[in-house]
Amino acid sequence: MSKRKRPHGHYCKICGEYKANEKFSGKGHAAHICKACSRLSAAEKAAAMDINRLMGFPMRRLSDGEKKWLQTKMHDTNSEVADTAREIYHVCFPHAERNAMKKQLIINTLSFEIHTEVYGGYGDMETADRRFAIDRKSRVLAMEDFHTESGEQSVTLEKGQMAKLLRYIVHTLEIFMWEQDYCLNLDEDVFFTDIFLDEGVYVDDLEEKEEDLPTEPEGRPFWQVHVEYSNHTVQDISSYNDYLPERPEELYFSLLEYFDSEDEIF
Ligand SMILES: [Zn+2]
């Protein structure tokens, strides 16, 4: 703890308060434990000390020891200690969640549908009215163009190509954070919020709380994504906003590329 002006009284190492001398017994005085705190159980004392340390946690780059201690406290059996530690951890390491999740998430299938206009290569608006589907196991990338009604085309990717594409979608485009990043679901608590950093990452069961969801806007979404991950989580995004954000747009063009090169053969 930094330069706190030392008030009068005697410091209690459990509650972290400075109290008048009469609040301490003779023995407590020497042990730096006030009368109130001395009545606490050993577990309560430990929790109070942890909370105390957490509240005064330095807001600077943490040492390895501090980081390790904080991570341990995130799993403390005392829920107040664990919650406080998690809050502080997320303040200190805002990207830790994402980065840890990236290592865990493998896309099994992805479907991306788009019905809007995008800026083409020459700055002109062009119609994007397509659906893409990716299947990791069969390595098939399929596209249907509703605008030209040319039916479904598909390409089978090399193993490495498919892995690279899926990694790009998770690691670079961070598709698993699109709800939060683009505020797509008003009920933001539904997806990927109950995350606990473990040795591995645990993503809480993603229950669709349908009764809590706001009534869906009328009409067809301008774009939507459905992803199934290997850890059995499912992500559903629908955007009723005509504006196509940067990363969905990037996904659109990078998927389209697999088919543009095909066209040139003919
Ligand atoms: Zn005390």
PDB file of C-alpha atoms and ligand atoms in Angstrom:
ATOM      1  CA  MET A   1       0.000   0.000   0.000  1.00  0.00           C
ATOM      2  CA  SER A   2       1.291   3.405  -0.891  1.00  0.00           C
ATOM      3  CA  LYS A   3       1.856   6.399   1.306  1.00  0.00           C
ATOM      4  CA  ARG A   4      -1.243   6.413   3.361  1.00  0.00           C
ATOM      5  CA  LYS A   5      -1.139   9.083   5.983  1.00  0.00           C
ATOM      6  CA  ARG A   6      -0.907   7.247   9.202  1.00  0.00           C
ATOM      7  CA  PRO A   7      -3.812   8.128  11.437  1.00  0.00           C
ATOM      8  CA  HIS A   8      -3.851   7.916  15.177  1.00  0.00           C
ATOM      9  CA  GLY A   9      -4.458   4.644  16.865  1.00  0.00           C
ATOM     10  CA  HIS A  10      -3.226   1.167  16.438  1.00  0.00           C
ATOM     11  CA  TYR A  11      -3.272  -0.839  13.221  1.00  0.00           C
ATOM     12  CA  CYS A  12      -5.243  -4.077  12.995  1.00  0.00           C
ATOM     13  CA  LYS A  13      -3.738  -6.383  10.426  1.00  0.00           C
ATOM     14  CA  ILE A  14      -7.013  -8.218   9.935  1.00  0.00           C
ATOM     15  CA  CYS A  15      -9.486  -5.449   9.149  1.00  0.00           C
ATOM     16  CA  GLY A  16      -6.797  -3.017   8.126  1.00  0.00           C
ATOM     17  CA  GLU A  17      -8.229  -0.265  10.267  1.00  0.00           C
ATOM     18  CA  TYR A  18      -6.558   2.028  12.712  1.00  0.00           C
ATOM     19  CA  LYS A  19      -8.400   1.826  15.980  1.00  0.00           C
ATOM     20  CA  ALA A  20      -8.087   3.369  19.389  1.00  0.00           C
ATOM     21  CA  ASN A  21      -5.919   1.493  21.841  1.00  0.00           C
ATOM     22  CA  GLU A  22      -8.899   0.454  23.956  1.00  0.00           C
ATOM     23  CA  LYS A  23     -10.183  -1.539  20.965  1.00  0.00           C
ATOM     24  CA  PHE A  24      -7.280  -3.885  21.466  1.00  0.00           C
ATOM     25  CA  SER A  25      -6.645  -6.314  24.292  1.00  0.00           C
ATOM     26  CA  GLY A  26      -3.128  -6.540  25.679  1.00  0.00           C
ATOM     27  CA  LYS A  27      -2.378  -9.636  23.669  1.00  0.00           C
ATOM     28  CA  GLY A  28      -4.204  -8.311  20.606  1.00  0.00           C
ATOM     29  CA  HIS A  29      -2.188  -5.155  20.763  1.00  0.00           C
ATOM     30  CA  ALA A  30       1.041  -7.070  20.328  1.00  0.00           C
ATOM     31  CA  ALA A  31      -0.460  -9.314  17.668  1.00  0.00           C
ATOM     32  CA  HIS A  32      -2.032  -6.367  15.810  1.00  0.00           C
ATOM     33  CA  ILE A  33      -5.509  -7.848  16.005  1.00  0.00           C
ATOM     34  CA  CYS A  34      -8.364  -5.764  17.363  1.00  0.00           C
ATOM     35  CA  LYS A  35     -10.948  -7.176  19.739  1.00  0.00           C
ATOM     36  CA  ALA A  36     -13.628  -7.356  17.059  1.00  0.00           C
ATOM     37  CA  CYS A  37     -11.379  -9.253  14.694  1.00  0.00           C
ATOM     38  CA  SER A  38     -10.087 -11.576  17.376  1.00  0.00           C
ATOM     39  CA  ARG A  39     -13.602 -12.973  17.632  1.00  0.00           C
ATOM     40  CA  LEU A  40     -13.532 -14.058  13.998  1.00  0.00           C
ATOM     41  CA  SER A  41     -12.809 -17.629  13.037  1.00  0.00           C
ATOM     42  CA  ALA A  42      -9.465 -18.415  11.422  1.00  0.00           C
ATOM     43  CA  ALA A  43     -11.119 -18.609   8.001  1.00  0.00           C
ATOM     44  CA  GLU A  44     -12.871 -15.279   8.520  1.00  0.00           C
ATOM     45  CA  LYS A  45      -9.626 -13.696   9.611  1.00  0.00           C
ATOM     46  CA  ALA A  46      -7.848 -14.970   6.528  1.00  0.00           C
ATOM     47  CA  ALA A  47     -10.650 -13.731   4.243  1.00  0.00           C
ATOM     48  CA  ALA A  48     -10.672 -10.300   5.889  1.00  0.00           C
ATOM     49  CA  MET A  49      -6.933 -10.004   5.399  1.00  0.00           C
ATOM     50  CA  ASP A  50      -7.232 -11.034   1.768  1.00  0.00           C
ATOM     51  CA  ILE A  51      -9.972  -8.496   1.090  1.00  0.00           C
ATOM     52  CA  ASN A  52      -7.857  -5.936   2.811  1.00  0.00           C
ATOM     53  CA  ARG A  53      -4.871  -6.689   0.615  1.00  0.00           C
ATOM     54  CA  LEU A  54      -7.025  -6.795  -2.523  1.00  0.00           C
ATOM     55  CA  MET A  55      -8.565  -3.419  -1.823  1.00  0.00           C
ATOM     56  CA  GLY A  56      -5.123  -1.918  -1.607  1.00  0.00           C
ATOM     57  CA  PHE A  57      -3.780  -3.760  -4.629  1.00  0.00           C
ATOM     58  CA  PRO A  58      -1.360  -1.670  -6.641  1.00  0.00           C
ATOM     59  CA  MET A  59      -2.632  -0.332  -9.951  1.00  0.00           C
ATOM     60  CA  ARG A  60       0.671  -0.681 -11.698  1.00  0.00           C
ATOM     61  CA  ARG A  61       2.397  -3.505 -13.490  1.00  0.00           C
ATOM     62  CA  LEU A  62       2.225  -6.439 -11.111  1.00  0.00           C
ATOM     63  CA  SER A  63       5.176  -8.539 -10.156  1.00  0.00           C
ATOM     64  CA  ASP A  64       5.001 -12.250 -10.931  1.00  0.00           C
ATOM     65  CA  GLY A  65       4.447 -12.949  -7.265  1.00  0.00           C
ATOM     66  CA  GLU A  66       1.563 -10.494  -7.032  1.00  0.00           C
ATOM     67  CA  LYS A  67      -0.018 -11.874 -10.180  1.00  0.00           C
ATOM     68  CA  LYS A  68       0.254 -15.412  -8.908  1.00  0.00           C
ATOM     69  CA  TRP A  69      -1.238 -14.502  -5.560  1.00  0.00           C
ATOM     70  CA  LEU A  70      -4.108 -12.706  -7.292  1.00  0.00           C
ATOM     71  CA  GLN A  71      -4.793 -15.701  -9.531  1.00  0.00           C
ATOM     72  CA  THR A  72      -4.852 -18.015  -6.545  1.00  0.00           C
ATOM     73  CA  LYS A  73      -7.335 -15.753  -4.771  1.00  0.00           C
ATOM     74  CA  MET A  74      -9.631 -15.892  -7.807  1.00  0.00           C
ATOM     75  CA  HIS A  75     -10.358 -19.463  -6.765  1.00  0.00           C
ATOM     76  CA  ASP A  76     -10.632 -18.812  -3.051  1.00  0.00           C
ATOM     77  CA  THR A  77     -13.302 -20.782  -1.228  1.00  0.00           C
ATOM     78  CA  ASN A  78     -14.548 -17.518   0.228  1.00  0.00           C
ATOM     79  CA  SER A  79     -16.747 -16.109  -2.520  1.00  0.00           C
ATOM     80  CA  GLU A  80     -16.225 -12.496  -1.518  1.00  0.00           C
ATOM     81  CA  VAL A  81     -12.484 -12.925  -1.799  1.00  0.00           C
ATOM     82  CA  ALA A  82     -12.804 -14.767  -5.123  1.00  0.00           C
ATOM     83  CA  ASP A  83     -15.164 -12.168  -6.612  1.00  0.00           C
ATOM     84  CA  THR A  84     -12.995  -9.263  -5.520  1.00  0.00           C
ATOM     85  CA  ALA A  85      -9.892 -10.951  -6.889  1.00  0.00           C
ATOM     86  CA  ARG A  86     -11.587 -11.566 -10.243  1.00  0.00           C
ATOM     87  CA  GLU A  87     -12.707  -7.984 -10.504  1.00  0.00           C
ATOM     88  CA  ILE A  88      -9.221  -6.724  -9.832  1.00  0.00           C
ATOM     89  CA  TYR A  89      -7.698  -9.248 -12.203  1.00  0.00           C
ATOM     90  CA  HIS A  90      -9.942  -8.042 -15.031  1.00  0.00           C
ATOM     91  CA  VAL A  91      -8.969  -4.467 -14.361  1.00  0.00           C
ATOM     92  CA  CYS A  92      -5.281  -5.347 -14.397  1.00  0.00           C
ATOM     93  CA  PHE A  93      -5.491  -7.712 -17.348  1.00  0.00           C
ATOM     94  CA  PRO A  94      -8.363  -6.610 -19.581  1.00  0.00           C
ATOM     95  CA  HIS A  95      -7.307  -8.832 -22.472  1.00  0.00           C
ATOM     96  CA  ALA A  96      -6.519 -11.902 -20.462  1.00  0.00           C
ATOM     97  CA  GLU A  97     -10.013 -13.341 -20.864  1.00  0.00           C
ATOM     98  CA  ARG A  98      -9.973 -13.033 -24.595  1.00  0.00           C
ATOM     99  CA  ASN A  99      -6.508 -14.401 -24.980  1.00  0.00           C
ATOM    100  CA  ALA A 100      -7.195 -17.348 -22.756  1.00  0.00           C
ATOM    101  CA  MET A 101     -10.415 -18.092 -24.604  1.00  0.00           C
ATOM    102  CA  LYS A 102      -8.708 -17.965 -27.944  1.00  0.00           C
ATOM    103  CA  LYS A 103      -6.485 -20.828 -26.962  1.00  0.00           C
ATOM    104  CA  GLN A 104      -9.509 -22.923 -26.128  1.00  0.00           C
ATOM    105  CA  LEU A 105     -11.970 -22.189 -28.874  1.00  0.00           C
ATOM    106  CA  ILE A 106     -12.084 -24.353 -31.952  1.00  0.00           C
ATOM    107  CA  ILE A 107     -14.819 -23.793 -34.463  1.00  0.00           C
ATOM    108  CA  ASN A 108     -16.580 -26.931 -35.632  1.00  0.00           C
ATOM    109  CA  THR A 109     -19.098 -25.299 -37.919  1.00  0.00           C
ATOM    110  CA  LEU A 110     -19.829 -21.762 -38.901  1.00  0.00           C
ATOM    111  CA  SER A 111     -22.589 -20.215 -40.914  1.00  0.00           C
ATOM    112  CA  PHE A 112     -22.473 -16.595 -41.944  1.00  0.00           C
ATOM    113  CA  GLU A 113     -25.342 -14.997 -43.762  1.00  0.00           C
ATOM    114  CA  ILE A 114     -25.327 -11.483 -45.105  1.00  0.00           C
ATOM    115  CA  HIS A 115     -27.992  -9.383 -46.793  1.00  0.00           C
ATOM    116  CA  THR A 116     -26.741  -5.883 -47.148  1.00  0.00           C
ATOM    117  CA  GLU A 117     -24.452  -3.721 -49.226  1.00  0.00           C
ATOM    118  CA  VAL A 118     -20.692  -3.511 -48.928  1.00  0.00           C
ATOM    119  CA  TYR A 119     -18.006  -1.358 -50.428  1.00  0.00           C
ATOM    120  CA  GLY A 120     -16.416  -3.274 -53.263  1.00  0.00           C
ATOM    121  CA  GLY A 121     -12.828  -3.037 -54.445  1.00  0.00           C
ATOM    122  CA  TYR A 122     -13.387   0.212 -56.350  1.00  0.00           C
ATOM    123  CA  GLY A 123     -15.317   1.955 -53.651  1.00  0.00           C
ATOM    124  CA  ASP A 124     -18.683   1.169 -55.196  1.00  0.00           C
ATOM    125  CA  MET A 125     -21.470  -0.260 -53.162  1.00  0.00           C
ATOM    126  CA  GLU A 126     -22.259  -3.782 -54.126  1.00  0.00           C
ATOM    127  CA  THR A 127     -24.918  -6.176 -53.005  1.00  0.00           C
ATOM    128  CA  ALA A 128     -23.848  -8.794 -50.532  1.00  0.00           C
ATOM    129  CA  ASP A 129     -26.578 -11.366 -50.410  1.00  0.00           C
ATOM    130  CA  ARG A 130     -24.863 -14.595 -49.551  1.00  0.00           C
ATOM    131  CA  ARG A 131     -24.546 -17.399 -47.120  1.00  0.00           C
ATOM    132  CA  PHE A 132     -21.280 -19.087 -46.243  1.00  0.00           C
ATOM    133  CA  ALA A 133     -20.953 -22.344 -44.402  1.00  0.00           C
ATOM    134  CA  ILE A 134     -17.791 -23.859 -43.017  1.00  0.00           C
ATOM    135  CA  ASP A 135     -17.425 -27.377 -41.739  1.00  0.00           C
ATOM    136  CA  ARG A 136     -14.144 -28.165 -40.054  1.00  0.00           C
ATOM    137  CA  LYS A 137     -14.329 -31.939 -40.278  1.00  0.00           C
ATOM    138  CA  SER A 138     -15.143 -32.227 -43.978  1.00  0.00           C
ATOM    139  CA  ARG A 139     -13.061 -29.073 -44.686  1.00  0.00           C
ATOM    140  CA  VAL A 140     -15.800 -27.818 -46.974  1.00  0.00           C
ATOM    141  CA  LEU A 141     -16.443 -24.138 -47.431  1.00  0.00           C
ATOM    142  CA  ALA A 142     -19.719 -23.525 -49.205  1.00  0.00           C
ATOM    143  CA  MET A 143     -21.273 -20.356 -50.524  1.00  0.00           C
ATOM    144  CA  GLU A 144     -24.702 -19.582 -51.811  1.00  0.00           C
ATOM    145  CA  ASP A 145     -25.318 -16.376 -53.715  1.00  0.00           C
ATOM    146  CA  PHE A 146     -28.966 -15.402 -53.358  1.00  0.00           C
ATOM    147  CA  HIS A 147     -28.513 -12.393 -55.567  1.00  0.00           C
ATOM    148  CA  THR A 148     -27.513 -14.263 -58.711  1.00  0.00           C
ATOM    149  CA  GLU A 149     -29.326 -17.430 -57.707  1.00  0.00           C
ATOM    150  CA  SER A 150     -26.398 -19.362 -59.070  1.00  0.00           C
ATOM    151  CA  GLY A 151     -26.867 -22.100 -56.532  1.00  0.00           C
ATOM    152  CA  GLU A 152     -24.386 -23.338 -54.020  1.00  0.00           C
ATOM    153  CA  GLN A 153     -20.683 -23.498 -54.761  1.00  0.00           C
ATOM    154  CA  SER A 154     -18.200 -25.180 -52.538  1.00  0.00           C
ATOM    155  CA  VAL A 155     -14.502 -25.699 -52.155  1.00  0.00           C
ATOM    156  CA  THR A 156     -12.697 -28.305 -50.115  1.00  0.00           C
ATOM    157  CA  LEU A 157      -9.733 -26.816 -48.365  1.00  0.00           C
ATOM    158  CA  GLU A 158      -6.447 -28.443 -47.513  1.00  0.00           C
ATOM    159  CA  LYS A 159      -6.179 -29.419 -43.880  1.00  0.00           C
ATOM    160  CA  GLY A 160      -3.724 -26.631 -43.136  1.00  0.00           C
ATOM    161  CA  GLN A 161      -5.793 -24.095 -45.065  1.00  0.00           C
ATOM    162  CA  MET A 162      -8.902 -24.909 -43.072  1.00  0.00           C
ATOM    163  CA  ALA A 163      -7.040 -24.728 -39.769  1.00  0.00           C
ATOM    164  CA  LYS A 164      -5.574 -21.395 -40.787  1.00  0.00           C
ATOM    165  CA  LEU A 165      -8.944 -19.982 -41.781  1.00  0.00           C
ATOM    166  CA  LEU A 166     -10.604 -21.043 -38.526  1.00  0.00           C
ATOM    167  CA  ARG A 167      -7.721 -19.749 -36.474  1.00  0.00           C
ATOM    168  CA  TYR A 168      -7.946 -16.435 -38.259  1.00  0.00           C
ATOM    169  CA  ILE A 169     -11.657 -16.196 -37.477  1.00  0.00           C
ATOM    170  CA  VAL A 170     -11.064 -16.830 -33.781  1.00  0.00           C
ATOM    171  CA  HIS A 171      -7.712 -15.170 -33.192  1.00  0.00           C
ATOM    172  CA  THR A 172      -7.796 -12.202 -35.511  1.00  0.00           C
ATOM    173  CA  LEU A 173     -11.472 -11.510 -36.000  1.00  0.00           C
ATOM    174  CA  GLU A 174     -12.376 -12.571 -32.448  1.00  0.00           C
ATOM    175  CA  ILE A 175     -15.764 -13.750 -33.599  1.00  0.00           C
ATOM    176  CA  PHE A 176     -16.595 -15.061 -30.117  1.00  0.00           C
ATOM    177  CA  MET A 177     -16.661 -11.482 -28.826  1.00  0.00           C
ATOM    178  CA  TRP A 178     -18.841  -9.929 -31.478  1.00  0.00           C
ATOM    179  CA  GLU A 179     -21.925  -9.718 -29.299  1.00  0.00           C
ATOM    180  CA  GLN A 180     -20.044  -7.719 -26.751  1.00  0.00           C
ATOM    181  CA  ASP A 181     -17.977  -5.745 -29.198  1.00  0.00           C
ATOM    182  CA  TYR A 182     -20.912  -4.753 -31.337  1.00  0.00           C
ATOM    183  CA  CYS A 183     -23.574  -4.736 -28.619  1.00  0.00           C
ATOM    184  CA  LEU A 184     -25.703  -7.094 -30.632  1.00  0.00           C
ATOM    185  CA  ASN A 185     -27.692  -8.664 -27.896  1.00  0.00           C
ATOM    186  CA  LEU A 186     -29.282  -6.226 -25.554  1.00  0.00           C
ATOM    187  CA  ASP A 187     -29.197  -9.009 -23.062  1.00  0.00           C
ATOM    188  CA  GLU A 188     -25.467  -9.146 -22.945  1.00  0.00           C
ATOM    189  CA  ASP A 189     -25.243 -11.500 -20.066  1.00  0.00           C
ATOM    190  CA  VAL A 190     -26.343 -14.418 -22.151  1.00  0.00           C
ATOM    191  CA  PHE A 191     -23.140 -15.209 -23.889  1.00  0.00           C
ATOM    192  CA  PHE A 192     -19.590 -15.646 -22.722  1.00  0.00           C
ATOM    193  CA  THR A 193     -19.769 -13.606 -19.611  1.00  0.00           C
ATOM    194  CA  ASP A 194     -19.443 -16.233 -16.939  1.00  0.00           C
ATOM    195  CA  ILE A 195     -15.867 -16.975 -17.618  1.00  0.00           C
ATOM    196  CA  PHE A 196     -13.499 -18.250 -15.085  1.00  0.00           C
ATOM    197  CA  LEU A 197      -9.845 -18.364 -15.753  1.00  0.00           C
ATOM    198  CA  ASP A 198      -8.563 -21.683 -14.750  1.00  0.00           C
ATOM    199  CA  GLU A 199      -5.595 -23.590 -15.944  1.00  0.00           C
ATOM    200  CA  GLY A 200      -7.957 -24.036 -18.818  1.00  0.00           C
ATOM    201  CA  VAL A 201     -10.889 -21.816 -19.458  1.00  0.00           C
ATOM    202  CA  TYR A 202     -14.279 -22.734 -18.313  1.00  0.00           C
ATOM    203  CA  VAL A 203     -17.157 -21.244 -20.160  1.00  0.00           C
ATOM    204  CA  ASP A 204     -20.377 -21.583 -18.320  1.00  0.00           C
ATOM    205  CA  ASP A 205     -23.208 -23.394 -19.997  1.00  0.00           C
ATOM    206  CA  LEU A 206     -24.713 -20.961 -22.367  1.00  0.00           C
ATOM    207  CA  GLU A 207     -28.339 -21.147 -21.670  1.00  0.00           C
ATOM    208  CA  GLU A 208     -30.549 -19.150 -23.880  1.00  0.00           C
ATOM    209  CA  LYS A 209     -32.727 -17.188 -21.560  1.00  0.00           C
ATOM    210  CA  GLU A 210     -35.406 -16.668 -24.127  1.00  0.00           C
ATOM    211  CA  GLU A 211     -37.914 -15.124 -21.805  1.00  0.00           C
ATOM    212  CA  ASP A 212     -35.401 -12.419 -20.962  1.00  0.00           C
ATOM    213  CA  LEU A 213     -34.557 -11.553 -24.524  1.00  0.00           C
ATOM    214  CA  PRO A 214     -35.971  -8.364 -25.946  1.00  0.00           C
ATOM    215  CA  THR A 215     -38.539  -8.842 -28.656  1.00  0.00           C
ATOM    216  CA  GLU A 216     -36.793  -9.341 -31.949  1.00  0.00           C
ATOM    217  CA  PRO A 217     -37.022  -6.537 -34.447  1.00  0.00           C
ATOM    218  CA  GLU A 218     -39.214  -7.053 -37.468  1.00  0.00           C
ATOM    219  CA  GLY A 219     -37.852  -8.457 -40.677  1.00  0.00           C
ATOM    220  CA  ARG A 220     -34.751 -10.283 -41.658  1.00  0.00           C
ATOM    221  CA  PRO A 221     -31.399  -9.528 -40.039  1.00  0.00           C
ATOM    222  CA  PHE A 222     -28.834  -7.827 -42.233  1.00  0.00           C
ATOM    223  CA  TRP A 223     -26.284 -10.347 -41.189  1.00  0.00           C
ATOM    224  CA  GLN A 224     -26.131 -13.280 -38.881  1.00  0.00           C
ATOM    225  CA  VAL A 225     -23.646 -15.778 -37.606  1.00  0.00           C
ATOM    226  CA  HIS A 226     -24.096 -19.192 -36.123  1.00  0.00           C
ATOM    227  CA  VAL A 227     -21.026 -20.876 -34.719  1.00  0.00           C
ATOM    228  CA  GLU A 228     -20.638 -24.199 -32.991  1.00  0.00           C
ATOM    229  CA  TYR A 229     -17.455 -24.711 -31.056  1.00  0.00           C
ATOM    230  CA  SER A 230     -15.760 -27.951 -30.143  1.00  0.00           C
ATOM    231  CA  ASN A 231     -16.471 -27.290 -26.469  1.00  0.00           C
ATOM    232  CA  HIS A 232     -20.199 -27.541 -27.294  1.00  0.00           C
ATOM    233  CA  THR A 233     -20.902 -23.869 -26.950  1.00  0.00           C
ATOM    234  CA  VAL A 234     -23.057 -22.302 -29.604  1.00  0.00           C
ATOM    235  CA  GLN A 235     -23.059 -18.703 -30.645  1.00  0.00           C
ATOM    236  CA  ASP A 236     -25.909 -17.021 -32.471  1.00  0.00           C
ATOM    237  CA  ILE A 237     -25.677 -13.455 -33.645  1.00  0.00           C
ATOM    238  CA  SER A 238     -28.210 -11.468 -35.600  1.00  0.00           C
ATOM    239  CA  SER A 239     -27.761  -7.861 -36.527  1.00  0.00           C
ATOM    240  CA  TYR A 240     -30.685  -5.716 -37.549  1.00  0.00           C
ATOM    241  CA  ASN A 241     -28.419  -2.776 -38.072  1.00  0.00           C
ATOM    242  CA  ASP A 242     -27.695  -2.075 -41.734  1.00  0.00           C
ATOM    243  CA  TYR A 243     -24.172  -0.989 -40.915  1.00  0.00           C
ATOM    244  CA  LEU A 244     -21.722  -3.836 -41.314  1.00  0.00           C
ATOM    245  CA  PRO A 245     -18.896  -3.521 -38.772  1.00  0.00           C
ATOM    246  CA  GLU A 246     -15.283  -3.938 -39.764  1.00  0.00           C
ATOM    247  CA  ARG A 247     -14.629  -7.506 -38.707  1.00  0.00           C
ATOM    248  CA  PRO A 248     -17.795  -9.089 -40.141  1.00  0.00           C
ATOM    249  CA  GLU A 249     -16.973  -7.217 -43.321  1.00  0.00           C
ATOM    250  CA  GLU A 250     -13.463  -8.619 -43.255  1.00  0.00           C
ATOM    251  CA  LEU A 251     -14.881 -12.083 -42.760  1.00  0.00           C
ATOM    252  CA  TYR A 252     -17.144 -11.586 -45.744  1.00  0.00           C
ATOM    253  CA  PHE A 253     -14.350 -10.576 -48.075  1.00  0.00           C
ATOM    254  CA  SER A 254     -11.927 -13.207 -46.876  1.00  0.00           C
ATOM    255  CA  LEU A 255     -14.508 -15.951 -47.417  1.00  0.00           C
ATOM    256  CA  LEU A 256     -15.423 -14.526 -50.785  1.00  0.00           C
ATOM    257  CA  GLU A 257     -11.813 -14.756 -51.868  1.00  0.00           C
ATOM    258  CA  TYR A 258     -11.950 -18.532 -51.908  1.00  0.00           C
ATOM    259  CA  PHE A 259     -14.577 -18.298 -54.616  1.00  0.00           C
ATOM    260  CA  ASP A 260     -13.263 -15.353 -56.590  1.00  0.00           C
ATOM    261  CA  SER A 261     -10.179 -17.300 -57.509  1.00  0.00           C
ATOM    262  CA  GLU A 262     -12.383 -20.183 -58.645  1.00  0.00           C
ATOM    263  CA  ASP A 263     -14.306 -17.905 -60.965  1.00  0.00           C
ATOM    264  CA  GLU A 264     -11.178 -16.893 -62.787  1.00  0.00           C
ATOM    265  CA  ILE A 265     -10.658 -20.433 -63.979  1.00  0.00           C
ATOM    266  CA  PHE A 266     -13.715 -20.198 -66.159  1.00  0.00           C
TER     267      PHE A 266
HETATM  268 ZN    ZN B   1      -9.567  -5.543  13.284  1.00  0.00          ZN
END
